[in-house]
Every structure is written in structure tokens, then in C-alpha cells.
JSON list of N, CA and C in Angstrom, two decimals:
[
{"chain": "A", "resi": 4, "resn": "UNK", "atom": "N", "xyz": [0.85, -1.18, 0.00]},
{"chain": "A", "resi": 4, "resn": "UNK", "atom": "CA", "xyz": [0.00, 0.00, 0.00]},
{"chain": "A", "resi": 4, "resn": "UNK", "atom": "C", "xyz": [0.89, 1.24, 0.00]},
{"chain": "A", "resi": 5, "resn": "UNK", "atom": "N", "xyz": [0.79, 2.62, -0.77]},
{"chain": "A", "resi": 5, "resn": "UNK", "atom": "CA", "xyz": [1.42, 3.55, -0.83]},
{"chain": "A", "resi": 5, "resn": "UNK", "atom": "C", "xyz": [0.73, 4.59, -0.35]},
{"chain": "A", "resi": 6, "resn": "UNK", "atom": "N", "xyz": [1.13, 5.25, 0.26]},
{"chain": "A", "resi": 6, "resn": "UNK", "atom": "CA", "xyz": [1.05, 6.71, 1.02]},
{"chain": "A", "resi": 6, "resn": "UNK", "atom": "C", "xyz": [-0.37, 7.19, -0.66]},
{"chain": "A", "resi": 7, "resn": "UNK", "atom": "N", "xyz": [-1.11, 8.23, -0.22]},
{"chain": "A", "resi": 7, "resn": "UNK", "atom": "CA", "xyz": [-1.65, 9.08, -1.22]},
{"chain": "A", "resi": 7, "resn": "UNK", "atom": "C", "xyz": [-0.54, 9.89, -2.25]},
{"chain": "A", "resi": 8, "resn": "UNK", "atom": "N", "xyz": [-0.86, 9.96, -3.60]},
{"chain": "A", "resi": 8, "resn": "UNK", "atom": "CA", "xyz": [0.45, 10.96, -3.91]},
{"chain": "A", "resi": 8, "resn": "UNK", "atom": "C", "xyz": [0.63, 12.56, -3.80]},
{"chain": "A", "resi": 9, "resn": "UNK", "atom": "N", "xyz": [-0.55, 12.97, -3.05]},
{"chain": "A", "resi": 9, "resn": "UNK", "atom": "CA", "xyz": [-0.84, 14.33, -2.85]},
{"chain": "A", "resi": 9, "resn": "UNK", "atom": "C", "xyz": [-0.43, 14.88, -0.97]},
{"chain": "A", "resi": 10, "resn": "UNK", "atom": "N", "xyz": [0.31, 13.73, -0.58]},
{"chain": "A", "resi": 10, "resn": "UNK", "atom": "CA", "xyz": [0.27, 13.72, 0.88]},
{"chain": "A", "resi": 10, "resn": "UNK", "atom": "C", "xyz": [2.13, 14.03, 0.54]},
{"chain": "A", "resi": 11, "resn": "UNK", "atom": "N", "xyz": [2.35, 15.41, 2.08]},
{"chain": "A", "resi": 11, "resn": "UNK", "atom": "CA", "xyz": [3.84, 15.75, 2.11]},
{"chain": "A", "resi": 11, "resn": "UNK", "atom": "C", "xyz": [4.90, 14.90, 2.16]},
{"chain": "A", "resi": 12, "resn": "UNK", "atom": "N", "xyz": [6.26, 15.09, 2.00]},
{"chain": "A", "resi": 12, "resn": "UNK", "atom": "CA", "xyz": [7.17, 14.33, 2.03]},
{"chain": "A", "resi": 12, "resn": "UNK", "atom": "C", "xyz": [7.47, 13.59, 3.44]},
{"chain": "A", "resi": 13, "resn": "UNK", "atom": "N", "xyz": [6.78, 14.28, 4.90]},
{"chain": "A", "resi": 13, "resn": "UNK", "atom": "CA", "xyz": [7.15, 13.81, 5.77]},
{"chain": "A", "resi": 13, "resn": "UNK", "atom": "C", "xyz": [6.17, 13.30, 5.88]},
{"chain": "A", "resi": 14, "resn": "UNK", "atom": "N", "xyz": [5.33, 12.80, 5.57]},
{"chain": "A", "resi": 14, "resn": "UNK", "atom": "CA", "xyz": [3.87, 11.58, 5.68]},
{"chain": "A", "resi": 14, "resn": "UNK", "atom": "C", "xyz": [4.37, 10.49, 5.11]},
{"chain": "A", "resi": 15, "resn": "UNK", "atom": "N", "xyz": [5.06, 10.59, 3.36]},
{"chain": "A", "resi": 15, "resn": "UNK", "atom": "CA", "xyz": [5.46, 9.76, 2.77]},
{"chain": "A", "resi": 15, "resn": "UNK", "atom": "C", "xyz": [6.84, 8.70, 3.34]},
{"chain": "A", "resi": 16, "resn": "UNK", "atom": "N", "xyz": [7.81, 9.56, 4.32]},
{"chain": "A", "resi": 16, "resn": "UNK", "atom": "CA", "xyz": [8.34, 8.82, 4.62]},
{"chain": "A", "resi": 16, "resn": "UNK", "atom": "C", "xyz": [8.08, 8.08, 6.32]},
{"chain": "A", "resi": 17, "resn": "UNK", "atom": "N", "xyz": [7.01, 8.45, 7.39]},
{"chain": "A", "resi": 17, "resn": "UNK", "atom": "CA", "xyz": [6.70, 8.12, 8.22]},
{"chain": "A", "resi": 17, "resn": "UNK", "atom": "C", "xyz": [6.03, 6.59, 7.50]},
{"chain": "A", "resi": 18, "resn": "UNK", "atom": "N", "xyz": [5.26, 7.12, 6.66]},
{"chain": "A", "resi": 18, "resn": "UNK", "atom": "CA", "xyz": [4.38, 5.62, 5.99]},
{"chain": "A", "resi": 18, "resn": "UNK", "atom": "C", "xyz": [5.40, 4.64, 5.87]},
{"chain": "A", "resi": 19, "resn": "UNK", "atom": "N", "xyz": [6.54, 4.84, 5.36]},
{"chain": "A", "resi": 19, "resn": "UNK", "atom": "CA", "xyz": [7.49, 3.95, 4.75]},
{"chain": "A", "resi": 19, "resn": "UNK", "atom": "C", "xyz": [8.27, 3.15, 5.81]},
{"chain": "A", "resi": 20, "resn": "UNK", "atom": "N", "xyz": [8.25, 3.60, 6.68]},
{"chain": "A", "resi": 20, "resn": "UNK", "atom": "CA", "xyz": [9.30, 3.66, 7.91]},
{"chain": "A", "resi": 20, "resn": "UNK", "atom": "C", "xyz": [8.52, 2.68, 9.13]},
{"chain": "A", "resi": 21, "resn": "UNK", "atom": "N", "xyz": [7.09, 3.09, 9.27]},
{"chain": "A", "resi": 21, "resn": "UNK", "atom": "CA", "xyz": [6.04, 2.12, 9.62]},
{"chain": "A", "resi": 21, "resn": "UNK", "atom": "C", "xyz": [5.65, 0.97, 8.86]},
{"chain": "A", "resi": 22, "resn": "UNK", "atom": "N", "xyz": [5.65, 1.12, 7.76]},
{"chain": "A", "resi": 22, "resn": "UNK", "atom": "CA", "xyz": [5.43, -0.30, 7.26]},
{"chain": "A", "resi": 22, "resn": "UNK", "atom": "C", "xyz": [6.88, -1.06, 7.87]},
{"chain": "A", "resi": 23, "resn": "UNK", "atom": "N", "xyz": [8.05, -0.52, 7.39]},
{"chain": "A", "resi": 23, "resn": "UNK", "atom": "CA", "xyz": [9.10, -1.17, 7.49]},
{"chain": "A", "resi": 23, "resn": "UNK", "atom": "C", "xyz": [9.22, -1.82, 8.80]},
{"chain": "A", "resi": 24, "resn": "UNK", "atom": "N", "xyz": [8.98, -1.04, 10.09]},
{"chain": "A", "resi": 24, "resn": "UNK", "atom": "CA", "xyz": [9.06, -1.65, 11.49]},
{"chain": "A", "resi": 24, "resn": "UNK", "atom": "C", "xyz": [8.15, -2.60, 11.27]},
{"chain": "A", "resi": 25, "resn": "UNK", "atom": "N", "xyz": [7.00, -2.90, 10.91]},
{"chain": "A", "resi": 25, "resn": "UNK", "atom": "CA", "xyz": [5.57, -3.80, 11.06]},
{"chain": "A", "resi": 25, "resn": "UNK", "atom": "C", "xyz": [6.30, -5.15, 10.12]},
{"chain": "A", "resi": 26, "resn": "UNK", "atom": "N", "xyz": [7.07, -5.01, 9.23]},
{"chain": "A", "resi": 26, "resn": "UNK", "atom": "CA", "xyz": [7.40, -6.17, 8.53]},
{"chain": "A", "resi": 26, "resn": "UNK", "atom": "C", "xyz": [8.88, -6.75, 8.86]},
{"chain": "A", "resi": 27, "resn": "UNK", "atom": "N", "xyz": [9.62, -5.73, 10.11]},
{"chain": "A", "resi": 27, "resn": "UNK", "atom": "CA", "xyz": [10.15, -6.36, 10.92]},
{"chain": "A", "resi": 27, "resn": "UNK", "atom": "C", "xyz": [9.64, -7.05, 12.01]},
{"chain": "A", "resi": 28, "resn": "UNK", "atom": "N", "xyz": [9.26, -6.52, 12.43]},
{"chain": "A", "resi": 28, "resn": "UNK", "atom": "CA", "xyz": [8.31, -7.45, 13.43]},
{"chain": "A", "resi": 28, "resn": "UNK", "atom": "C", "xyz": [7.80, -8.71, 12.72]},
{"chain": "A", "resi": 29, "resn": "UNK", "atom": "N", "xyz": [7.27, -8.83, 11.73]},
{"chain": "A", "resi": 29, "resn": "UNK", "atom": "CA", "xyz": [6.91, -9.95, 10.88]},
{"chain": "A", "resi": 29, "resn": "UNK", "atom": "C", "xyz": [8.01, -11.09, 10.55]},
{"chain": "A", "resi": 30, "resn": "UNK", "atom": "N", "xyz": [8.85, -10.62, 10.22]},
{"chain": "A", "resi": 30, "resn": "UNK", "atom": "CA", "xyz": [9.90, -11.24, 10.09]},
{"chain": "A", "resi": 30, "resn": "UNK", "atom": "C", "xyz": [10.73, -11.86, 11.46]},
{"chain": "A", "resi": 31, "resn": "UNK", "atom": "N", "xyz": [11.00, -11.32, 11.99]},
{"chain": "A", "resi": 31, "resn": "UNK", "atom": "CA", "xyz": [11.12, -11.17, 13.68]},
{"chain": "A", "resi": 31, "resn": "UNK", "atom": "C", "xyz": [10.93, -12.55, 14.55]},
{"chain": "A", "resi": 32, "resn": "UNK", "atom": "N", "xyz": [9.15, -12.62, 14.06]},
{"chain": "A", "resi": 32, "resn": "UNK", "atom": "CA", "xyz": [8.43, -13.41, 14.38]},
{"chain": "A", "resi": 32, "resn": "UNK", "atom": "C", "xyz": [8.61, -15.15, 14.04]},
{"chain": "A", "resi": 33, "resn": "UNK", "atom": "N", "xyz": [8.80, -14.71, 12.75]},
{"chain": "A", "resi": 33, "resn": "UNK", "atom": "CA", "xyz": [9.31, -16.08, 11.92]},
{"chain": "A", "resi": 33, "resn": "UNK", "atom": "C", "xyz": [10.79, -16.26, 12.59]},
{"chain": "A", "resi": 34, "resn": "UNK", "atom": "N", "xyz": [11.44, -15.59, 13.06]},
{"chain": "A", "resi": 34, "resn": "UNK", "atom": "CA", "xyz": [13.15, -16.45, 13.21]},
{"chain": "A", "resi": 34, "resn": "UNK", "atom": "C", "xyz": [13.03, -16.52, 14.49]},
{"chain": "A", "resi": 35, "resn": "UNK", "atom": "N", "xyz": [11.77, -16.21, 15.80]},
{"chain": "A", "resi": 35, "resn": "UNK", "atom": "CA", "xyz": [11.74, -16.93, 16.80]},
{"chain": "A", "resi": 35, "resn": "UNK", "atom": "C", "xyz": [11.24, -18.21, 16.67]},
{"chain": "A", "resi": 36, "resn": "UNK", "atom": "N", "xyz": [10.02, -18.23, 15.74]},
{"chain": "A", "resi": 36, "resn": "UNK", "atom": "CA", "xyz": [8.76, -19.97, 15.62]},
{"chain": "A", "resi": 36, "resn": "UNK", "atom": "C", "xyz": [10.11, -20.68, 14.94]},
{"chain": "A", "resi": 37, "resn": "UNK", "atom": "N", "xyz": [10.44, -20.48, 13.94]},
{"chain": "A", "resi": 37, "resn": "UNK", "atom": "CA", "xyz": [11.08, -21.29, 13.39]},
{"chain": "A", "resi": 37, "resn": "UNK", "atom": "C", "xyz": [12.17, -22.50, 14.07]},
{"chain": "A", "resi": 38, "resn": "UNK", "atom": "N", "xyz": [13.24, -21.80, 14.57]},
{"chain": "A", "resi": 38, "resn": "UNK", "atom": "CA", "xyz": [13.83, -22.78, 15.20]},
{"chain": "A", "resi": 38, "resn": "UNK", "atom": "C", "xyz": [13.29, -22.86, 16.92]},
{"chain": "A", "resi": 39, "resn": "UNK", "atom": "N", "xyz": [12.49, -23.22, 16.93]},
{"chain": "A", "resi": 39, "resn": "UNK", "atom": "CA", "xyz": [11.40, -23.35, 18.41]},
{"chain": "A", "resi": 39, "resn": "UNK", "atom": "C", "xyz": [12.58, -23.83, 19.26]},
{"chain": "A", "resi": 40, "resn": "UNK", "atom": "N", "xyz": [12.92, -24.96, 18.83]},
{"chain": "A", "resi": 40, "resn": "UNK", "atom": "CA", "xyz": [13.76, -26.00, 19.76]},
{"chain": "A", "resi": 40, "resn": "UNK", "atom": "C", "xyz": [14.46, -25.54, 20.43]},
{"chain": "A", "resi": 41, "resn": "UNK", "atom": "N", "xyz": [15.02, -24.45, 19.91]},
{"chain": "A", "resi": 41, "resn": "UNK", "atom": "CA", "xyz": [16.34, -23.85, 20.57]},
{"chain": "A", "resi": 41, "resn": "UNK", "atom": "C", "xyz": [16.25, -22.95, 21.14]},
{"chain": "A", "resi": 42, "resn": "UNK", "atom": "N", "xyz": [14.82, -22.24, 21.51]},
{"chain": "A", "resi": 42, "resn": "UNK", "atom": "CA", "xyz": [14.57, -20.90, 21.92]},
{"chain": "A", "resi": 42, "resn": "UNK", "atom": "C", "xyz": [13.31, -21.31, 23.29]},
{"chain": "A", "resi": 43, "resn": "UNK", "atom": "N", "xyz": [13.62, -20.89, 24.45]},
{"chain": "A", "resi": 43, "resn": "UNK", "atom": "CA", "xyz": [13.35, -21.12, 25.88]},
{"chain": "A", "resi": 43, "resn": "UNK", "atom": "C", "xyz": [11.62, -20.28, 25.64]},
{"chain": "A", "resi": 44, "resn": "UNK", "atom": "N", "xyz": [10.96, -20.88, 26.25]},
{"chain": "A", "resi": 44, "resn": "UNK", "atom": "CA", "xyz": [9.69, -20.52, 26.60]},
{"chain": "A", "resi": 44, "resn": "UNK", "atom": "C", "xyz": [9.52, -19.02, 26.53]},
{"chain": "A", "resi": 45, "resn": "UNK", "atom": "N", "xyz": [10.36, -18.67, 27.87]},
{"chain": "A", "resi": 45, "resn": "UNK", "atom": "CA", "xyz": [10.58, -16.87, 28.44]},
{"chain": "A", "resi": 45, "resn": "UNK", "atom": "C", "xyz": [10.37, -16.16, 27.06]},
{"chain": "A", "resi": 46, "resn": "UNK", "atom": "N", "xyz": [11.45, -16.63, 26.58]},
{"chain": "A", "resi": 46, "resn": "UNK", "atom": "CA", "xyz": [12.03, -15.82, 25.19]},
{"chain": "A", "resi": 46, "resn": "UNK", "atom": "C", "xyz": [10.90, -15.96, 24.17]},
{"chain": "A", "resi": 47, "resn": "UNK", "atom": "N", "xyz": [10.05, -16.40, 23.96]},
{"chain": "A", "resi": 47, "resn": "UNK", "atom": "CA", "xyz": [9.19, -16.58, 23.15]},
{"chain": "A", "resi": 47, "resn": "UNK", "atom": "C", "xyz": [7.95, -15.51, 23.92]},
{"chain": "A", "resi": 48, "resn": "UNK", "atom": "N", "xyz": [7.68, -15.93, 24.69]},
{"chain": "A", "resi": 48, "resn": "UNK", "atom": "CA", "xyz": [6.25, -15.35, 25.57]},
{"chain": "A", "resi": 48, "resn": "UNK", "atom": "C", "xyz": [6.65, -13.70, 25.46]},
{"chain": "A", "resi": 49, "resn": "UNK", "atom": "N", "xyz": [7.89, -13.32, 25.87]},
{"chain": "A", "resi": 49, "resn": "UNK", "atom": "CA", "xyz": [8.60, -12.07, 25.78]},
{"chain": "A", "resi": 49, "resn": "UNK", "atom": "C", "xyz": [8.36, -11.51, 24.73]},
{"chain": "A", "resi": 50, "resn": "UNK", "atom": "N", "xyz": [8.73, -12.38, 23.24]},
{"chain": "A", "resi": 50, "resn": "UNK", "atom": "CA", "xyz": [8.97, -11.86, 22.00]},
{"chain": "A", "resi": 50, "resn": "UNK", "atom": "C", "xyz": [7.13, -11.98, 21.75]},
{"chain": "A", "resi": 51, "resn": "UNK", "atom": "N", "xyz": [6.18, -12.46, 21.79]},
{"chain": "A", "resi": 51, "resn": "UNK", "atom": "CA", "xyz": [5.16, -12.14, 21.14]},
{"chain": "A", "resi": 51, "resn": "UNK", "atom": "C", "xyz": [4.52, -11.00, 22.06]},
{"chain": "A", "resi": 52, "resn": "UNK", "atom": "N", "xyz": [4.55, -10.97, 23.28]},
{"chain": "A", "resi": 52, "resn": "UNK", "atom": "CA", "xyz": [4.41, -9.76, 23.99]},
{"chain": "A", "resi": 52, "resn": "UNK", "atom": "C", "xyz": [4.45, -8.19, 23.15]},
{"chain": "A", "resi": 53, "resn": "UNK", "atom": "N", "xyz": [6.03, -8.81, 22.86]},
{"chain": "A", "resi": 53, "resn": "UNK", "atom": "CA", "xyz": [6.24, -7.19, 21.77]},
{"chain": "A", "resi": 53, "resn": "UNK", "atom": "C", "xyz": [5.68, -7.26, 21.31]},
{"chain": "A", "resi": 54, "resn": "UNK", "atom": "N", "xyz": [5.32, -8.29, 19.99]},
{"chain": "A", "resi": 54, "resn": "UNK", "atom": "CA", "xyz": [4.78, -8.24, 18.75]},
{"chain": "A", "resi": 54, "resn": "UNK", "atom": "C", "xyz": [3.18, -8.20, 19.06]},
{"chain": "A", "resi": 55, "resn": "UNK", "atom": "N", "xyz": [2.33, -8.40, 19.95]},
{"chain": "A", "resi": 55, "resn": "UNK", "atom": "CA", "xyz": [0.90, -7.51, 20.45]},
{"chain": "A", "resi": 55, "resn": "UNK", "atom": "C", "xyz": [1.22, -6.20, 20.27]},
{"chain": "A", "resi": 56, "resn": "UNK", "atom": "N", "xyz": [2.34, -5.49, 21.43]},
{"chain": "A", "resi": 56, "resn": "UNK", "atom": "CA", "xyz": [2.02, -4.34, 21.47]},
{"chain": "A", "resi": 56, "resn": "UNK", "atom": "C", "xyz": [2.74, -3.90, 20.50]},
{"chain": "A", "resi": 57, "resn": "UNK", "atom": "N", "xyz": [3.70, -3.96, 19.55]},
{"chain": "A", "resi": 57, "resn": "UNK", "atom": "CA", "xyz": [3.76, -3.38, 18.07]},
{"chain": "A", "resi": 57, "resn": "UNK", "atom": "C", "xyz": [2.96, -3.36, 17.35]},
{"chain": "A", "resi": 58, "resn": "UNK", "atom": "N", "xyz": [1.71, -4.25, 17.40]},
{"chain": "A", "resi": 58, "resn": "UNK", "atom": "CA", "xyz": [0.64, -4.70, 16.51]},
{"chain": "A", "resi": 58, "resn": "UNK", "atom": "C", "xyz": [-0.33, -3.29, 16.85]},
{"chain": "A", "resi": 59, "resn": "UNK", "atom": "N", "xyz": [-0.52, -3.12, 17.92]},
{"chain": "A", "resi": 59, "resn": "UNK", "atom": "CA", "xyz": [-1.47, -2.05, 18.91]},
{"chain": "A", "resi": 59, "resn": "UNK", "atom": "C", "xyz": [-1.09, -0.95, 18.51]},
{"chain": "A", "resi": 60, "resn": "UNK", "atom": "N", "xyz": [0.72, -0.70, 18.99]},
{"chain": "A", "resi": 60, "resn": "UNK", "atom": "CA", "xyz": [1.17, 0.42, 18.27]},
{"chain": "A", "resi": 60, "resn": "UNK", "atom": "C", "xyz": [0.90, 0.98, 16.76]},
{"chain": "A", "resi": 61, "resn": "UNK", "atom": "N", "xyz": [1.51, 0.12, 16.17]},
{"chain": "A", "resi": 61, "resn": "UNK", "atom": "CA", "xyz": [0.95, 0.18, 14.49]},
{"chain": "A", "resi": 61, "resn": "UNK", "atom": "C", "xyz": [-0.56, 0.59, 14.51]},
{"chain": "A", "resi": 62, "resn": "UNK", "atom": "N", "xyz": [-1.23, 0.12, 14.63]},
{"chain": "A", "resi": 62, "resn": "UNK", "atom": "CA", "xyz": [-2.58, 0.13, 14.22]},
{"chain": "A", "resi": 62, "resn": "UNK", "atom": "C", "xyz": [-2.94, 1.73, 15.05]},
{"chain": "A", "resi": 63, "resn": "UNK", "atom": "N", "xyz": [-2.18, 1.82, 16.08]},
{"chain": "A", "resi": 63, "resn": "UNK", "atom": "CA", "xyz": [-2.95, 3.20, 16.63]},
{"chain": "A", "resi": 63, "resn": "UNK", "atom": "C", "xyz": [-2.40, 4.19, 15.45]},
{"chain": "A", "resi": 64, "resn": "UNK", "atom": "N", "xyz": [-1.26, 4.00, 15.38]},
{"chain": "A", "resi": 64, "resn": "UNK", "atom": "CA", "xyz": [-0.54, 5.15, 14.56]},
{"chain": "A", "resi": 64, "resn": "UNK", "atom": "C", "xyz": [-1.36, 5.22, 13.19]},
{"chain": "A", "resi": 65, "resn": "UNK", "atom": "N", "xyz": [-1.40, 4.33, 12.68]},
{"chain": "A", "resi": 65, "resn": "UNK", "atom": "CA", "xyz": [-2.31, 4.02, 11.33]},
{"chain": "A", "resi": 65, "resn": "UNK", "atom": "C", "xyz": [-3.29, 4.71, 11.24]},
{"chain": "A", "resi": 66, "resn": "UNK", "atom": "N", "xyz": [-4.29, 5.03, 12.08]},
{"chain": "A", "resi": 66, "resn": "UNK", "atom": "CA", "xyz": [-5.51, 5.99, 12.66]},
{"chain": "A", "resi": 66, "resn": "UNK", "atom": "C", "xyz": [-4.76, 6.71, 12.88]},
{"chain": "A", "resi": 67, "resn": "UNK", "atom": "N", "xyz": [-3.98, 7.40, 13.38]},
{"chain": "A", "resi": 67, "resn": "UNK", "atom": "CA", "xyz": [-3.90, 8.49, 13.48]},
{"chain": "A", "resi": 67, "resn": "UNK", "atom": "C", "xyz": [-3.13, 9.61, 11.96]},
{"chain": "A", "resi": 68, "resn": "UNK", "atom": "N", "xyz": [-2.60, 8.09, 10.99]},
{"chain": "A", "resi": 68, "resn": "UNK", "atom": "CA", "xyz": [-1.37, 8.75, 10.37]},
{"chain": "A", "resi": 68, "resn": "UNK", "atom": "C", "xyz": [-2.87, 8.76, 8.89]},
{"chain": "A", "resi": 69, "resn": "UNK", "atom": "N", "xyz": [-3.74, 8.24, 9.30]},
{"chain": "A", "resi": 69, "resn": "UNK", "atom": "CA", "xyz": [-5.19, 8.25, 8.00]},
{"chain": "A", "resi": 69, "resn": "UNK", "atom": "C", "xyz": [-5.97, 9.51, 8.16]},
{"chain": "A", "resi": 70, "resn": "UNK", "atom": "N", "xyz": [-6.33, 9.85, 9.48]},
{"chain": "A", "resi": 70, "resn": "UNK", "atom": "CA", "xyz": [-7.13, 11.03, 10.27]},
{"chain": "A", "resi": 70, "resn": "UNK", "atom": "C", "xyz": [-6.15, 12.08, 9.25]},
{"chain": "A", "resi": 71, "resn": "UNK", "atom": "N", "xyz": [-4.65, 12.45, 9.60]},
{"chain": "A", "resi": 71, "resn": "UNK", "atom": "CA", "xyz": [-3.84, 13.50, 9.18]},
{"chain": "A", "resi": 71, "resn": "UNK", "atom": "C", "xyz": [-4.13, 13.24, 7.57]},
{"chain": "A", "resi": 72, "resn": "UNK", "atom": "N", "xyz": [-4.29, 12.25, 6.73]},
{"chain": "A", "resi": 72, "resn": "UNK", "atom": "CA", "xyz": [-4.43, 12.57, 5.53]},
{"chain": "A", "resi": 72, "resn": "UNK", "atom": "C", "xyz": [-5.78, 12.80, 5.34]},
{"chain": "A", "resi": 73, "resn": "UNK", "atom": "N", "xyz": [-6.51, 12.15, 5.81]},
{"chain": "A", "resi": 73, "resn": "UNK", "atom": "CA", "xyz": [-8.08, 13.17, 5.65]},
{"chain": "A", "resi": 73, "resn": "UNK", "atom": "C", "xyz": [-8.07, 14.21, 6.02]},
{"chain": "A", "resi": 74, "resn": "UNK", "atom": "N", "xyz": [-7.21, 15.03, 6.90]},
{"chain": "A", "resi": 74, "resn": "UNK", "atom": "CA", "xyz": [-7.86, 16.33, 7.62]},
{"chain": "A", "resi": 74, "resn": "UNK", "atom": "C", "xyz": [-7.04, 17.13, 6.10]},
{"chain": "A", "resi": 75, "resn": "UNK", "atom": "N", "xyz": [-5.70, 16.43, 5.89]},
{"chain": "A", "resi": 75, "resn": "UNK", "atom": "CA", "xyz": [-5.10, 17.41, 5.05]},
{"chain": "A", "resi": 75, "resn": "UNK", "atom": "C", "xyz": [-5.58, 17.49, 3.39]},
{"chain": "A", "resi": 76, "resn": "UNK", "atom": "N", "xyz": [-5.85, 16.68, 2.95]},
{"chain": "A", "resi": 76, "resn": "UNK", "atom": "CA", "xyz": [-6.90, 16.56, 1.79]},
{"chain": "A", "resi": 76, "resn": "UNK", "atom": "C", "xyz": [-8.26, 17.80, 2.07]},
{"chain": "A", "resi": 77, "resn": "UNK", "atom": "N", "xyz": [-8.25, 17.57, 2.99]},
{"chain": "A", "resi": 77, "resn": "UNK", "atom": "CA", "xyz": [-9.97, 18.44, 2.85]},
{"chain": "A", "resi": 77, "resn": "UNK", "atom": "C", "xyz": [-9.20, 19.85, 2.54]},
{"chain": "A", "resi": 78, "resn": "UNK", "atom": "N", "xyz": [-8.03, 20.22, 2.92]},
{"chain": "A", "resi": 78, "resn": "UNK", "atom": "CA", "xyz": [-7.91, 21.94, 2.78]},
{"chain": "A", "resi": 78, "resn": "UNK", "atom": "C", "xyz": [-7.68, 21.94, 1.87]}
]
């Protein structure tokens, strides 16, 4: 998904920069499940912990970073 093309340069690169953290986290995710065997309970329960509240984070920001392109479109 791409930013609007009528939205400022510092929207365009917040968008970019948020996706990028969200598909670290994605990734993230996969090189804890993957080798399970070798990775202690703690460390797992810990690591999806984050990945809720990155999920929470993201999504708040997302609303808030959609609100700023609606408010700025309307002027």
C-alpha cells in the first residue's frame, strides 16, 4: 500500500518507515517460531508480547497517520 500521492514528504516517509518496522516485526516473528527447539519458553512469551504491542502500536498510529491525511486533503 502507498502513502496518497498528494500527501507531504514527511507523511510519505513516516508511511514507509512504519510499514518497514511492522514487517520487521513480521519477520522477527518467523526467526523466533522457526527454530522453536532452541529458543526457551521466556524468550518466546517475551517476544510475542512485543509483537501484540507493536501490533497495537501500528494500528494506533495508522488511525492516526489516515485522520492526518483526511484532515489534510480536505484543505
Amino acid at each position: 500500500m502507498t502513502p496518497p500521492s498528494d500527501s507531504t514528504l514527511a507523511l510519505k516517509i513516516e508511511h514507509y518507515l512504519a510499514h518497514g518496522l511492522f514487517f520487521m516485526l513480521i519477520f522477527g516473528l518467523a526467526y523466533w517460531i522457526w527454530p522453536l527447539e532452541n529458543k526457551g519458553t521466556t524468550e518466546f512469551t517475551t517476544y510475542m508480547a512485543v509483537l501484540l504491542l507493536g501490533t497495537v502500536l501500528f494500528n494506533s498510529w495508522k488511525k492516526n497517520w489516515m485522520n492526518r491525511v483526511y484532515d489534510q486533503s480536505e484543505q
